Amino acid sequence: MKVGVITCHKVYNYGASLQSYALQYYLKKQGIKAYLINYLPDLFRSKYNLFFVREDRRNIVAKFPILKLLMPLSNRQMLITWGRKKAFNEFDTKHIELSPLSYSSIDELRKSPPVADIYITGSDQVWNTDMSNGRDASYFLDFGAEETKRISYAASFGISDIKEEYKEPIKEWLKRFKAISVREKTGLDILASIGYTDNCVNVIDPVFLLNQNEWINLSKNHIYKKLERIPYLLVYDFYHNDIKVKKMVKTIAKDKNLKIVSINDTKRLSYADININNAGPLDFVWLIHHANTVVSTSFHATAFSIIFQKDFYSYTLLTQKNASRMSDLLHLCQIENRLNMNSYDINSMIQWEKVQQCIDKSIKKSKQFLHDNIK
């Protein structure tokens, strides 16, 4: 049995890399020959391109092409995290098995489809129509032979509703699927709005398919050993712009006497004691595992905080409409109060035994979905 998985895998994002690895790892653990379809549309290839032109600048650059020569100056912050890029690339080389061919468009996928008995799309926000991937037929498996089985695993719309203009094409693309699973319950509502209710289930993100010890063993040899001796709060504020996150971080760090450690992309966090700009996916796991407390605007930082049973506080990204990702996960765990908290309550303790019971039930259901549909 050979399974080809298409997902947002090489976007230099911690969650995207780790969920990609987790699904591939779990399938291989079941004796299945699983690989990721090496699909990288142009948008994903631009992450560390010094000549990348932001969307809000493209019209003027199109009129005056010479301005593109100035892009390296504008994008110079990328150089700060070239070590981060290296860490992600090393993770991919060591842990991700890719298809022999790489693809950059749906036309290329249709012309030379990946060889597999089953195609899987998911996880992560592969169906988020506010992003280009959610409007890309590739992520709806609109390629390959008719007889190839198609399913989704934990595919995420990332939002609570989609515009009417996208419903008809998505409805058409999904006709070839034998079974559909989504990561959020809000995804089931979207599917129902376009007429899909049968063989549609809610499953958990792939990172939960590995247990705590598997993640610990995978990440144990990483580079921040000195932090084992320093009690710290880990903050991952994606855009560095949330005043509530800053207030919560400083309050907790003072109350618990913790150093503030920040994982960054291209900027340093002004109020952190230690800024880390070169963390790879497994460093991300290690840093959460060894933190005393985690404050983040990241779905997967929230997920790993739950896996490692860390005291955590999560916030939705400002100006974004993807709150359903974290709210659904925290609703599943019956700890909705950990989302967007305005003030720190030292007596607010998470009942981890109760949380684990909820998670275990969802993991069992999710593994059964894969078992039933990959054969």
Coordinates of C-alpha atoms in Angstrom, one line a residue, residues 67-320:
L67 CA 12.2 48.7 -8.2
K68 CA 12.5 44.9 -7.8
L69 CA 16.3 45.5 -7.5
L70 CA 15.5 47.2 -4.2
M71 CA 13.7 44.2 -2.7
P72 CA 16.9 42.7 -1.1
L73 CA 17.2 45.9 0.9
S74 CA 13.5 45.7 1.9
N75 CA 13.7 42.0 2.7
R76 CA 17.1 42.1 4.5
Q77 CA 15.4 40.9 7.8
M78 CA 15.4 37.5 6.2
L79 CA 19.1 37.3 6.7
I80 CA 18.6 37.4 10.5
T81 CA 17.0 34.0 10.4
W82 CA 19.1 32.3 7.7
G83 CA 20.0 29.8 10.5
R84 CA 16.3 29.1 11.0
K85 CA 16.0 28.3 7.3
K86 CA 19.0 25.9 7.6
A87 CA 17.4 24.2 10.6
F88 CA 14.1 23.7 8.7
N89 CA 16.0 22.3 5.6
E90 CA 17.9 19.9 7.8
F91 CA 14.7 18.7 9.4
D92 CA 13.2 18.1 6.0
T93 CA 16.2 16.2 4.7
K94 CA 16.4 14.0 7.8
H95 CA 12.7 13.4 8.5
I96 CA 10.5 14.0 5.5
E97 CA 10.3 11.6 2.5
L98 CA 9.2 13.4 -0.6
S99 CA 7.9 12.2 -4.0
P100 CA 10.6 11.8 -6.7
L101 CA 9.0 14.6 -8.8
S102 CA 8.4 18.1 -7.5
Y103 CA 5.4 20.1 -8.7
S104 CA 4.5 23.8 -8.7
S105 CA 1.0 23.8 -10.3
I106 CA -2.1 21.7 -10.7
D107 CA -1.3 21.3 -14.3
E108 CA 2.0 19.6 -13.5
L109 CA 0.2 17.3 -11.0
R110 CA -2.3 16.4 -13.7
K111 CA 0.3 15.8 -16.3
S112 CA 2.5 13.4 -14.2
P113 CA 0.5 12.4 -11.2
P114 CA 2.3 11.0 -8.1
V115 CA 2.2 7.2 -7.9
A116 CA 0.0 6.0 -5.1
D117 CA -2.9 3.7 -4.2
I118 CA -4.4 6.4 -1.9
Y119 CA -4.1 10.2 -1.9
I120 CA -4.6 12.1 1.3
T121 CA -4.9 15.8 1.7
G122 CA -4.3 17.5 5.1
S123 CA -3.7 18.5 7.7
D124 CA -3.2 22.2 8.4
Q125 CA -5.1 24.9 6.6
V126 CA -5.1 23.3 3.2
W127 CA -8.7 24.4 2.6
N128 CA -8.5 27.9 4.0
T129 CA -10.1 30.0 1.2
D130 CA -8.7 33.2 2.7
M131 CA -5.3 31.8 1.5
S132 CA -4.4 30.8 -2.0
N133 CA -4.1 27.1 -1.1
G134 CA -7.8 27.0 -0.1
R135 CA -8.6 27.9 -3.7
D136 CA -6.1 25.5 -5.3
A137 CA -7.6 22.3 -6.8
S138 CA -4.3 20.6 -5.9
Y139 CA -5.3 20.5 -2.2
F140 CA -8.6 18.9 -3.2
L141 CA -6.8 16.1 -5.0
D142 CA -8.1 17.1 -8.5
F143 CA -5.4 15.0 -10.2
G144 CA -4.5 11.4 -10.8
A145 CA -6.5 8.4 -12.0
E146 CA -10.1 7.9 -11.1
E147 CA -9.5 4.6 -9.4
T148 CA -7.0 6.2 -6.9
K149 CA -8.8 6.5 -3.6
R150 CA -9.0 10.0 -2.1
I151 CA -9.5 11.0 1.5
S152 CA -8.7 13.9 3.7
Y153 CA -7.2 13.7 7.2
A154 CA -7.7 16.7 9.5
A155 CA -8.0 19.1 6.6
S156 CA -8.6 22.6 8.0
F157 CA -10.7 25.4 6.5
G158 CA -9.1 27.5 9.3
I159 CA -12.2 29.8 9.3
S160 CA -15.8 29.5 10.4
D161 CA -17.4 30.2 7.0
I162 CA -16.4 30.5 3.3
K163 CA -17.7 32.9 0.7
E164 CA -20.5 31.7 -1.7
E165 CA -18.2 32.0 -4.7
Y166 CA -16.0 29.2 -3.4
K167 CA -18.7 26.7 -2.4
E168 CA -19.5 25.4 -5.9
P169 CA -15.9 24.6 -7.0
I170 CA -15.2 22.9 -3.6
K171 CA -18.4 20.9 -3.8
E172 CA -17.3 19.7 -7.2
W173 CA -13.7 18.8 -6.2
L174 CA -14.9 16.8 -3.2
K175 CA -17.1 14.5 -5.3
R176 CA -14.2 12.1 -5.9
F177 CA -13.5 11.7 -2.1
K178 CA -14.3 8.4 -0.4
A179 CA -14.1 9.9 3.1
I180 CA -13.6 13.3 4.5
S181 CA -12.2 14.3 7.9
V182 CA -11.6 17.8 9.1
R183 CA -9.7 19.2 12.1
E184 CA -12.4 21.5 13.4
K185 CA -16.1 21.0 14.1
T186 CA -16.6 24.3 12.2
G187 CA -15.3 22.4 9.2
L188 CA -18.2 20.0 9.4
D189 CA -20.6 23.0 9.3
I190 CA -18.9 24.3 6.2
L191 CA -19.2 20.8 4.5
A192 CA -22.8 20.6 5.5
S193 CA -23.5 24.0 3.9
I194 CA -22.4 22.5 0.5
G195 CA -24.2 19.3 1.0
Y196 CA -21.6 17.0 2.5
T197 CA -22.7 15.2 5.7
D198 CA -22.1 11.5 5.0
N199 CA -18.6 10.1 5.6
C200 CA -17.5 13.4 7.1
V201 CA -16.0 13.3 10.6
N202 CA -14.0 15.5 13.0
V203 CA -10.5 14.2 13.8
I204 CA -7.6 15.6 15.7
D205 CA -4.4 17.2 14.4
P206 CA -1.7 14.7 13.3
V207 CA 0.8 15.9 16.0
F208 CA -1.5 14.2 18.6
L209 CA -1.0 10.8 16.8
L210 CA 2.4 10.7 18.4
N211 CA 2.5 10.3 22.2
Q212 CA 4.5 12.5 24.5
N213 CA 7.5 10.2 24.8
E214 CA 7.8 9.9 21.0
W215 CA 8.1 13.7 20.7
I216 CA 10.5 13.9 23.6
N217 CA 12.8 11.3 22.1
L218 CA 12.6 12.9 18.7
S219 CA 13.6 16.4 20.0
K220 CA 16.0 15.4 22.9
N221 CA 19.3 16.2 21.1
H222 CA 18.6 19.9 20.3
I223 CA 20.7 22.9 20.9
Y224 CA 19.3 24.9 23.8
K225 CA 20.6 22.7 26.6
K226 CA 21.6 25.7 28.8
L227 CA 17.9 26.5 29.1
E228 CA 17.4 23.3 31.0
R229 CA 18.9 25.1 34.0
I230 CA 16.9 28.3 33.6
P231 CA 13.2 28.4 34.6
Y232 CA 11.6 30.2 31.6
L233 CA 8.4 31.3 30.0
L234 CA 8.2 30.7 26.3
V235 CA 6.4 33.2 24.2
Y236 CA 5.6 32.8 20.5
D237 CA 3.7 35.9 19.3
F238 CA 3.6 35.4 15.6
Y239 CA 3.3 39.1 14.6
H240 CA 4.8 40.6 17.8
N241 CA 1.8 43.0 18.0
D242 CA -0.5 41.7 20.7
I243 CA -0.6 44.0 23.8
K244 CA -2.6 41.3 25.7
V245 CA 0.2 38.8 25.1
K246 CA 2.8 41.2 26.3
K247 CA 0.8 42.0 29.4
M248 CA 0.2 38.4 30.3
V249 CA 3.8 37.4 29.6
K250 CA 5.3 40.1 31.8
T251 CA 2.8 39.5 34.6
I252 CA 3.4 35.7 34.7
A253 CA 7.2 36.0 34.4
K254 CA 7.3 38.4 37.3
D255 CA 4.9 36.3 39.5
K256 CA 6.8 33.0 38.8
N257 CA 10.3 34.6 38.6
L258 CA 10.8 33.3 35.0
K259 CA 13.1 34.4 32.2
I260 CA 11.2 35.4 29.1
V261 CA 12.3 33.4 26.0
S262 CA 10.9 34.3 22.6
I263 CA 10.9 32.2 19.4
N264 CA 11.0 34.6 16.5
D265 CA 10.8 34.6 12.7
T266 CA 12.4 37.7 11.4
K267 CA 12.2 40.1 14.3
R268 CA 13.3 40.2 18.0
L269 CA 10.8 40.6 20.7
S270 CA 11.6 43.8 22.6
Y271 CA 10.6 42.6 26.0
A272 CA 12.1 39.1 25.9
D273 CA 15.3 38.3 27.9
I274 CA 16.4 35.7 25.3
N275 CA 15.5 35.9 21.6
I276 CA 15.9 32.8 19.5
N277 CA 15.9 33.4 15.7
N278 CA 17.4 30.1 14.5
A279 CA 15.0 27.5 16.0
G280 CA 14.0 24.6 13.7
P281 CA 10.9 22.4 14.1
L282 CA 12.4 20.1 16.7
D283 CA 13.9 23.0 18.7
F284 CA 10.3 24.4 18.8
V285 CA 9.2 21.1 20.4
W286 CA 12.1 21.0 22.8
L287 CA 11.6 24.6 23.9
I288 CA 7.9 23.9 24.7
H289 CA 8.7 20.7 26.5
H290 CA 11.2 22.4 28.8
A291 CA 9.3 25.6 29.4
N292 CA 7.5 26.3 32.7
T293 CA 4.8 28.3 30.9
V294 CA 3.8 28.9 27.3
V295 CA 2.1 32.0 25.9
S296 CA 1.4 32.0 22.2
T297 CA -0.7 33.0 19.2
S298 CA 0.1 29.6 17.6
F299 CA -2.3 26.7 17.2
H300 CA 0.6 24.2 17.3
A301 CA 2.3 25.8 20.2
T302 CA -1.1 25.3 21.9
A303 CA -1.2 21.7 20.8
F304 CA 2.3 20.9 22.1
S305 CA 1.5 22.7 25.3
I306 CA -1.3 20.2 25.8
I307 CA 0.8 17.2 24.7
F308 CA 3.4 18.2 27.3
Q309 CA 0.8 19.3 29.9
K310 CA 2.3 22.8 30.3
D311 CA 0.6 25.8 31.9
F312 CA -0.3 27.8 28.8
Y313 CA -2.3 30.8 27.6
S314 CA -3.3 31.1 23.9
Y315 CA -4.4 34.1 21.9
T316 CA -5.9 34.4 18.4
L317 CA -4.0 36.3 15.8
L318 CA -5.1 40.0 15.6
T319 CA -6.9 40.9 12.4
Q320 CA -7.1 37.2 11.4

